[in-house]
Short mmCIF file of C-alpha atoms in Angstrom, two decimals:
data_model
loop_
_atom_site.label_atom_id
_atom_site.label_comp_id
_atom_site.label_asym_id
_atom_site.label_seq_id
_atom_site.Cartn_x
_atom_site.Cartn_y
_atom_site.Cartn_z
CA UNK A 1 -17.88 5.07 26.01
CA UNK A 2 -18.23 1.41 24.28
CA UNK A 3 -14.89 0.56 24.17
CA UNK A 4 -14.15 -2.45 26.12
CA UNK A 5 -13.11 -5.97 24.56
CA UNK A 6 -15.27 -8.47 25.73
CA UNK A 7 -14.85 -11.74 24.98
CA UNK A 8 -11.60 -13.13 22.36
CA UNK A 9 -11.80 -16.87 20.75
CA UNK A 10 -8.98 -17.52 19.70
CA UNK A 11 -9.75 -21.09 18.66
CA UNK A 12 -12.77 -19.66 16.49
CA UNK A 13 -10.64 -16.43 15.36
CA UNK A 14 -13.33 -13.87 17.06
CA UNK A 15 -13.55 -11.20 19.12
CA UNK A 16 -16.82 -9.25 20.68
CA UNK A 17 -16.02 -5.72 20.87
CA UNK A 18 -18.34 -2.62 21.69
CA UNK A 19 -18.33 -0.39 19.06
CA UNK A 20 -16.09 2.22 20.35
CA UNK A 21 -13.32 0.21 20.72
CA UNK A 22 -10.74 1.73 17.95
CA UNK A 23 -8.74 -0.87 15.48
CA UNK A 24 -4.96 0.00 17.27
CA UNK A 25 -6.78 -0.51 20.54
CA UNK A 26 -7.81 -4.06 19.50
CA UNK A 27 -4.90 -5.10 17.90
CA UNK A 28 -2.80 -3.90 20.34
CA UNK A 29 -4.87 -6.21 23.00
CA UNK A 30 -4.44 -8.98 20.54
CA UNK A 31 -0.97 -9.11 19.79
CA UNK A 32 -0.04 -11.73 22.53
CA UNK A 33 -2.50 -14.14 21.04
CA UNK A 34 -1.08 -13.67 18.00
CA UNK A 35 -4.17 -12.38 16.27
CA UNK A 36 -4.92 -8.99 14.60
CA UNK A 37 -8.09 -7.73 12.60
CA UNK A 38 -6.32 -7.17 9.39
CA UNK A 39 -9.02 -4.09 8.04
CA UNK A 40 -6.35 -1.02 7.80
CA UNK A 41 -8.08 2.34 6.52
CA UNK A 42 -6.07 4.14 7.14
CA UNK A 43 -7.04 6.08 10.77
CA UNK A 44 -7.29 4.74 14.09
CA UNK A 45 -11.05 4.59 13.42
CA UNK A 46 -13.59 2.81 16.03
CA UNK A 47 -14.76 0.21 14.88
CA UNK A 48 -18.36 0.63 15.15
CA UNK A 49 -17.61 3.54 12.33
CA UNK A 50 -16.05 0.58 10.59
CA UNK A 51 -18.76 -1.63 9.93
CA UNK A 52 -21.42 1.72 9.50
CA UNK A 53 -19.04 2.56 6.64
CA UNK A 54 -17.85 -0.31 5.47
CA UNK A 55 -14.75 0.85 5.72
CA UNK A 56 -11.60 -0.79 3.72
CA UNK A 57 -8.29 0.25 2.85
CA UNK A 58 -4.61 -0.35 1.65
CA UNK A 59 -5.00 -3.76 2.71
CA UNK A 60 -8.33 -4.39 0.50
CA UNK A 61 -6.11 -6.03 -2.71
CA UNK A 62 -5.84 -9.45 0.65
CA UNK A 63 -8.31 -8.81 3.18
CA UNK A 64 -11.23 -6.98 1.25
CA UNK A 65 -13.90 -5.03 3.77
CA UNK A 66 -15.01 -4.85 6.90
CA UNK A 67 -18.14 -6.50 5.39
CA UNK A 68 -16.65 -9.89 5.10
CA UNK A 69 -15.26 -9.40 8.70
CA UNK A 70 -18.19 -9.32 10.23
CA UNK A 71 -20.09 -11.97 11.64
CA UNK A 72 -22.76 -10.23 13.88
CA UNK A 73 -23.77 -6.68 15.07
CA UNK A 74 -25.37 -5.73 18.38
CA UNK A 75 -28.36 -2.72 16.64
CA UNK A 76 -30.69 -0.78 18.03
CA UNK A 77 -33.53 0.54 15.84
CA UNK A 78 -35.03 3.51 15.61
CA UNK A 79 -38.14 2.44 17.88
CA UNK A 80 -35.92 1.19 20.46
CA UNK A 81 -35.36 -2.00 20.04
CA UNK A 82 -32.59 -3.90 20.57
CA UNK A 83 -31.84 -6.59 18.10
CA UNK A 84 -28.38 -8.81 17.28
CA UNK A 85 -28.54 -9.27 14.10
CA UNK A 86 -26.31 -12.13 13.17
CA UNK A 87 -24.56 -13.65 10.01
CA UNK A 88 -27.34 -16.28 8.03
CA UNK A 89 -29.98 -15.76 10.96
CA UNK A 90 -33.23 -13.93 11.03
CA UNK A 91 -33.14 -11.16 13.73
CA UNK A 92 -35.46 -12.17 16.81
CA UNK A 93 -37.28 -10.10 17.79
CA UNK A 94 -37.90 -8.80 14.23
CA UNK A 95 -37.85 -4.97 14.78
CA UNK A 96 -40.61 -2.99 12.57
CA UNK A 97 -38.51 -1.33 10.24
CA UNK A 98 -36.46 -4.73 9.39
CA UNK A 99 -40.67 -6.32 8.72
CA UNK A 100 -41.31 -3.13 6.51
CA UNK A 101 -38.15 -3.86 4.56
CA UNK A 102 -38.42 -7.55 4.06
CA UNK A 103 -42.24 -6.98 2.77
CA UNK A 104 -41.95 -4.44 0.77
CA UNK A 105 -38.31 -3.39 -0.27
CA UNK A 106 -36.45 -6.86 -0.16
CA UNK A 107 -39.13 -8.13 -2.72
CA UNK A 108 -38.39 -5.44 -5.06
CA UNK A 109 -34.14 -5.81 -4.77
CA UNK A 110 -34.70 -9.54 -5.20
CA UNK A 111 -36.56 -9.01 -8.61
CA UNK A 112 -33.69 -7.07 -9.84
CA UNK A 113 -30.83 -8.57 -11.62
CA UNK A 114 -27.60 -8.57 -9.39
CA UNK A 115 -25.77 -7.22 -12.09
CA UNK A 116 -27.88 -3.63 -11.89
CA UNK A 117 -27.29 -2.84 -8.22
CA UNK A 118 -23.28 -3.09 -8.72
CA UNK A 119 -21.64 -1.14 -11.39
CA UNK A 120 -19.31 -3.47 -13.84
CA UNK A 121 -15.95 -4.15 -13.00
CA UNK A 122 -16.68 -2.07 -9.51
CA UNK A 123 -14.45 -3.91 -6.89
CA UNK A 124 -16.31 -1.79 -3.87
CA UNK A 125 -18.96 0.42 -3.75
CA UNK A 126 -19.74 2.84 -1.47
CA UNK A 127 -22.77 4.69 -2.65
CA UNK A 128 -26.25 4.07 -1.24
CA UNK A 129 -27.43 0.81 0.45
CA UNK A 130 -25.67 -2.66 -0.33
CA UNK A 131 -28.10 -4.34 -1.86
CA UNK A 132 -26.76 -5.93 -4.65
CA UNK A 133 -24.92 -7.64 -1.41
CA UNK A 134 -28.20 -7.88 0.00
CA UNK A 135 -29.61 -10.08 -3.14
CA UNK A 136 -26.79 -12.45 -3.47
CA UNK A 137 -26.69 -13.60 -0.02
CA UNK A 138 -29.96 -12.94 1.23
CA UNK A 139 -28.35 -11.88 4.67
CA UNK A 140 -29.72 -8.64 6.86
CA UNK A 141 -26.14 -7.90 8.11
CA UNK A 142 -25.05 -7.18 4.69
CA UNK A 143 -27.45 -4.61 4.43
CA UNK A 144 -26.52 -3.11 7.91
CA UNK A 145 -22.92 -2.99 7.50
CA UNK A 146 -22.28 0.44 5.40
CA UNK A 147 -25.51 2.06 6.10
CA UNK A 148 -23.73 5.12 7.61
CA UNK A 149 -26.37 4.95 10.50
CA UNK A 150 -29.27 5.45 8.96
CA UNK A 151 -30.97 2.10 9.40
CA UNK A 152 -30.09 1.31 13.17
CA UNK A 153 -26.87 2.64 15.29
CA UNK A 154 -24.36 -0.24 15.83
CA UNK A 155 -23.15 -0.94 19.76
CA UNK A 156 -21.56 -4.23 19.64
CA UNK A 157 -19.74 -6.24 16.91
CA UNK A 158 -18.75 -9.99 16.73
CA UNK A 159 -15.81 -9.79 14.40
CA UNK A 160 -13.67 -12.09 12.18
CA UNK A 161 -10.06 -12.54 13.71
CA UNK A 162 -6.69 -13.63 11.43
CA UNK A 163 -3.14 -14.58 12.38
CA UNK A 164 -0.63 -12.12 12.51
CA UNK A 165 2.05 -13.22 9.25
CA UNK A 166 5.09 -14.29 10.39
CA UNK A 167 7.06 -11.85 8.09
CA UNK A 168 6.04 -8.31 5.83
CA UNK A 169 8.24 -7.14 3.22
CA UNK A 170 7.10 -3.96 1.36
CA UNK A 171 9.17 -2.07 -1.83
CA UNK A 172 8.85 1.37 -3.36
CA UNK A 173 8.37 0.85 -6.83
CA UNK A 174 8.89 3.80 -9.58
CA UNK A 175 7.08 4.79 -12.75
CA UNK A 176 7.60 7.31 -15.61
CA UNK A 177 3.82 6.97 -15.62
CA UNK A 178 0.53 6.89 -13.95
CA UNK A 179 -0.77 4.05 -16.80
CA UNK A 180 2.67 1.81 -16.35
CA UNK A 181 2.08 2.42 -11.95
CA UNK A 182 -1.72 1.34 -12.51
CA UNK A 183 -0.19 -1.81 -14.51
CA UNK A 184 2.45 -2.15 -11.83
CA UNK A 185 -0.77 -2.39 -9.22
CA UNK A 186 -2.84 -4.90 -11.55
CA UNK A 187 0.41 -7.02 -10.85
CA UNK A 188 0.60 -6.59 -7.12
CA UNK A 189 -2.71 -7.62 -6.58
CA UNK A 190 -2.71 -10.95 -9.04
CA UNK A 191 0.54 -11.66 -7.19
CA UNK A 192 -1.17 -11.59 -3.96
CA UNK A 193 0.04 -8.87 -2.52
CA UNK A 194 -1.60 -7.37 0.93
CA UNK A 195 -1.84 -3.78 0.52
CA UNK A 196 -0.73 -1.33 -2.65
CA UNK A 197 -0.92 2.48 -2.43
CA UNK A 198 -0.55 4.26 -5.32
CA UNK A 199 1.25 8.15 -4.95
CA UNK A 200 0.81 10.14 -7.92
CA UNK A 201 2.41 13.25 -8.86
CA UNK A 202 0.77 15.55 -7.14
CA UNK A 203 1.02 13.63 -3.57
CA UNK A 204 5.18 12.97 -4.63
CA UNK A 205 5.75 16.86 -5.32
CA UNK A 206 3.78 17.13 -1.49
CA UNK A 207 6.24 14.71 -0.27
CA UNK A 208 9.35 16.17 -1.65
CA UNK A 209 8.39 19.65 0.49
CA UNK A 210 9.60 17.87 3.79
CA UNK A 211 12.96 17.29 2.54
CA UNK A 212 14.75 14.50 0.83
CA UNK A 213 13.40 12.42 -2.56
CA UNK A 214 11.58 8.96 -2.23
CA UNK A 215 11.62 8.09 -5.75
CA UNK A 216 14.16 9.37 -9.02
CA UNK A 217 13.23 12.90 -10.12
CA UNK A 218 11.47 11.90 -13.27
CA UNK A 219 8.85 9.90 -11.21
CA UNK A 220 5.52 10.33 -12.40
CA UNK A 221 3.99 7.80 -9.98
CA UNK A 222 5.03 5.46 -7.23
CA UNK A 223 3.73 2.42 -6.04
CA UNK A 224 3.94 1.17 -2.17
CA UNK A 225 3.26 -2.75 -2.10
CA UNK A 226 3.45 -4.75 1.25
CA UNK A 227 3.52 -9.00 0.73
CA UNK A 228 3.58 -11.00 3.66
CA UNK A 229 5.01 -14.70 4.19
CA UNK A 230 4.20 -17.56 6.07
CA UNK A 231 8.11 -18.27 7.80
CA UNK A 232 9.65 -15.38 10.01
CA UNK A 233 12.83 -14.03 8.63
CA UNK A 234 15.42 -11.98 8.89
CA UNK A 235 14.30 -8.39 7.67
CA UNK A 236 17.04 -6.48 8.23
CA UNK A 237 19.90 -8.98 6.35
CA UNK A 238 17.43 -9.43 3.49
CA UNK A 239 16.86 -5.83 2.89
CA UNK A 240 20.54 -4.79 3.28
CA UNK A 241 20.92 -7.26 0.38
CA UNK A 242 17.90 -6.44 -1.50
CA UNK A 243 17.49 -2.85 -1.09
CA UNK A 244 20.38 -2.28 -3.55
CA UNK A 245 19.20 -4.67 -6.12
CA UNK A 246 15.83 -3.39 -6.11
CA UNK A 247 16.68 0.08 -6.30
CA UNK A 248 19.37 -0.56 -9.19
CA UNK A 249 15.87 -2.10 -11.44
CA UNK A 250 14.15 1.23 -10.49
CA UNK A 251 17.73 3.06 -11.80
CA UNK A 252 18.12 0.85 -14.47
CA UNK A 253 15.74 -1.56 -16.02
CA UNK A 254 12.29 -1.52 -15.56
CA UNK A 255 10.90 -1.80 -11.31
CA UNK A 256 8.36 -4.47 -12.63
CA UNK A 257 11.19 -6.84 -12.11
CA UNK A 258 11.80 -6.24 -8.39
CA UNK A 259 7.77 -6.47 -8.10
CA UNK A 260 7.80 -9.54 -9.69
CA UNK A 261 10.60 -10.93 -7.38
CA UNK A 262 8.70 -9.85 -4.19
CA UNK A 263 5.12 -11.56 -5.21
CA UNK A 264 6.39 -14.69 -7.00
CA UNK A 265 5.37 -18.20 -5.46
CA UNK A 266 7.98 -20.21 -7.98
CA UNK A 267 11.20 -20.74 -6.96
CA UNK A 268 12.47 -21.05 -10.47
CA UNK A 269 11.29 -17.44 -11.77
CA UNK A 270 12.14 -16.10 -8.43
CA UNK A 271 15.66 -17.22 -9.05
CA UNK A 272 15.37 -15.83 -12.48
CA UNK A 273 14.34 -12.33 -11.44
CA UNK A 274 16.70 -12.44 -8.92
CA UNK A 275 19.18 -13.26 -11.12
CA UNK A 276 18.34 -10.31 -13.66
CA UNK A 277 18.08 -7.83 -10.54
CA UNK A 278 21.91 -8.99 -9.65
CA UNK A 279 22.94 -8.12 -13.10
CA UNK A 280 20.75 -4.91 -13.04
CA UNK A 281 22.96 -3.90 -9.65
CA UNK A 282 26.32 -5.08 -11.32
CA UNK A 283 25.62 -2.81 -13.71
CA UNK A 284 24.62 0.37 -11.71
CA UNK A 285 27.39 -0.46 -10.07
CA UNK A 286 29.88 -0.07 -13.26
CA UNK A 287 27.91 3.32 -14.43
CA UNK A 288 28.38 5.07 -11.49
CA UNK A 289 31.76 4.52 -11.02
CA UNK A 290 32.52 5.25 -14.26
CA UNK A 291 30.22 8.25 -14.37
CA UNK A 292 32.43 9.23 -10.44
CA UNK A 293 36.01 8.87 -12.72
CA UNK A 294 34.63 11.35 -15.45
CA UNK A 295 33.70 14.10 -13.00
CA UNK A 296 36.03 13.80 -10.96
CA UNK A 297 38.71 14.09 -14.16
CA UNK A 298 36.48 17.46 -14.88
CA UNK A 299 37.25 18.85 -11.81
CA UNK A 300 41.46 17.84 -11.78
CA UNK A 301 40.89 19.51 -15.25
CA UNK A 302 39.57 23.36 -13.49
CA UNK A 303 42.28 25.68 -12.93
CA UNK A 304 42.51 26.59 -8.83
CA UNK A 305 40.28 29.33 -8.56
CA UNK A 306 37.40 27.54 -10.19
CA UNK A 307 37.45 24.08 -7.42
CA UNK A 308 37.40 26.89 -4.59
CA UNK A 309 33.49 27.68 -5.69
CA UNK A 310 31.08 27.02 -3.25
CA UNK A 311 29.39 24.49 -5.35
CA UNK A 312 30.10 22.35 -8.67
CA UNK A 313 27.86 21.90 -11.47
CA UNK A 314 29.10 19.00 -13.75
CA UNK A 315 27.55 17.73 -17.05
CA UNK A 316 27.90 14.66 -19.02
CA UNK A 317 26.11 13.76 -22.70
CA UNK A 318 26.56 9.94 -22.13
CA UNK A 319 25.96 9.56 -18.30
CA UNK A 320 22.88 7.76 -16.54
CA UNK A 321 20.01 9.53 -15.00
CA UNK A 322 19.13 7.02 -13.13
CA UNK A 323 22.54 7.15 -11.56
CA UNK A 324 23.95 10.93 -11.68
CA UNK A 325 22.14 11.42 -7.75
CA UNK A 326 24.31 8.11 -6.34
CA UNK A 327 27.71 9.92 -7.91
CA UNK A 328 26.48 13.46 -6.88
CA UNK A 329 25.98 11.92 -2.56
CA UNK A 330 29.88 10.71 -3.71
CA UNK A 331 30.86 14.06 -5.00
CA UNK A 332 29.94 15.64 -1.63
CA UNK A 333 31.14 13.64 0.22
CA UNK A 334 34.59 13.83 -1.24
CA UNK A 335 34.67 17.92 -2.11
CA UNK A 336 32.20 18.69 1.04
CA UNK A 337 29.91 21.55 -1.02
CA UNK A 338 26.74 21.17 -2.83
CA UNK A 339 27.30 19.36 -6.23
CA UNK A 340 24.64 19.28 -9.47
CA UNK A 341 25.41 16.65 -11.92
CA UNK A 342 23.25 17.16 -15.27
CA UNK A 343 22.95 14.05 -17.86
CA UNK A 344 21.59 14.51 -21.11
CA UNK A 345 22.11 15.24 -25.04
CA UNK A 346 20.99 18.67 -27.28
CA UNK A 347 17.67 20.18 -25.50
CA UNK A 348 17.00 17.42 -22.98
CA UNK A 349 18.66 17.30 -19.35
CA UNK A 350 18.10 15.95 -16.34
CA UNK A 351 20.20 17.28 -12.72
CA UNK A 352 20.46 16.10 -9.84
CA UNK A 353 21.81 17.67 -7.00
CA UNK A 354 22.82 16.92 -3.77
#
């Protein structure tokens, strides 16, 4: 089956691996080390699929492909042969269909421009052979890795190894739009985030059939960014603390501030942000307690027979929509029934219910 590890360096940050060894199998056997092969897509894919895909990922915006991961591939050709094919060296022996390429093929990539064989502004491509990677670095395995198969099958990969980070921190970040959450993505990755997933409406509305809402109700799109640090922390203390001031910037303000908190590298616009975000939750805070004393004075103000209903619906011109869900949780809690709250002026409302 191909799916033993062979041989780890740790000192050299490799690994050989047959190519049916799967990604959670490896990184599973080198989590004591320390080590992990930081290529997500996504599946529990083997890795010889992997490299015959090139496959990529969340986790692209830090680690890029599998391309860049690997440093040499055990192939056999279609004649038989049995060739490693290895990062900046000429295969030996040279099979026949590598000599057909590199006389006739390779001499016709090299005499196009670069620029043709990858589309503009393209940060992976996945359609036909690599050889735009092929021309800039003048290496076989290049052309190998992502060939789906057709050029050789793949039994054995020498692979690029990384250190597990000492700490992850991820945050759900909101968007009344698919343009502001593509923004919001632009910023994760010149921040240096590690992986961003972008949910759009469509996947949200899927989401919200299981029960329970991620994101506000107006959501359009939502962004999932993971940063990682070099010092191990607390995560649960930080998040109890955070959480709240994160999710009152979603409520409130604009989320790009709790992105920007999470990705900064200076201390002084880190305090900043972190200083708006406090103000942000301060502020939440005052709104929905206010919004909580003006339903709750609409409900002293029903006569008897109306607070024994099985539910409430309450409505306010001047309350938050950002913040009507938070009171409505308090509302049932307190009365025990299912509450709507509804915030909004003439022919535009928003409920939430609970």
């Amino acid at each position: 089956r191909m799916n033993r590890v062979v041989e780890v360096n740790a000192e050299d940050l490799d690994v050989l691996v047959e190519a049916g060894v799967t990604r959670k199998q490896l990184n599973t056997y080198l989590r004591d080390q320390g080590l992990f092969f930081p290529i997500d897509p996504g599946a529990d894919a083997s890795l010889g699929g992997m490299a015959a895909t090139n496959a990529s990922g969340a986790r692209t915006l830090r680690y890029g492909s599998t391309r860049e991961w690997v440093r040499a591939a055990e192939c056999v050709f279609a004649d038989g042969t049995r060739v490693i094919v290895r990062r900046g060296e000429h295969p030996a022996p040279m099979p026949a269909a590598v000599d057909r390429f590199l006389s006739s093929v390779a001499s016709s990539a090299r005499a196009t421009s670069p620029v043709l064989l990858k589309r503009r502004g393209v940060r992976k491509e996945s359609s036909g052979y690599a050889l735009g990677e092929f021309v800039r670095s003048d290496d076989l395995l290049d052309l190998i890795i992502g060939s789906e198969g057709t050029l050789c099958l793949i039994t054995a990969l020498e692979l690029a190894l990384d250190s597990i980070p000492a700490a992850t921190a991820s945050v759900l970040a909101a968007f009344p739009s698919l343009d502001s959450a593509v923004d919001g993505a632009r910023a994760s990755r010149d921040g240096g985030a590690s992986a961003s997933e972008l949910l759009d409406r469509t996947f949200l509305d899927v989401a919200a059939l299981g029960g329970g809402r991620l994101v506000p109700p107006e959501t359009e799109s939502a962004l999932l960014v993971e940063v990682e640090g070099a010092a191990a922390v607390d995560a649960s203390a930080i998040a109890f603390r955070l959480a709240p001031r994160i999710n009152a910037a979603g409520r409130l303000g604009h989320p790009q501030a709790a992105l920007d908190l999470l990705l900064t590298e200076d201390s002084a616009e880190a305090e900043r942000l972190a200083a708006e975000l406090e103000t942000l939750n301060r502020e939440r805070q005052m709104v929905e307690d206010r919004i909580l004393r003006e339903a709750l004075a609409q409900v002293d103000e029903w006569p008897e027979a109306k607070r024994r209903r099985r539910g409430y619906v309450l409505a306010g011109e001047e309350w938050h929509r950002g913040v009507i869900g938070i009171v409505a949780s308090r509302l049932v809690e307190r009365f025990h029934r299912p509450i709507v709250l509804v915030a909004g002026a003439e022919r535009e409302w928003t409920g939430s219910g609970r």
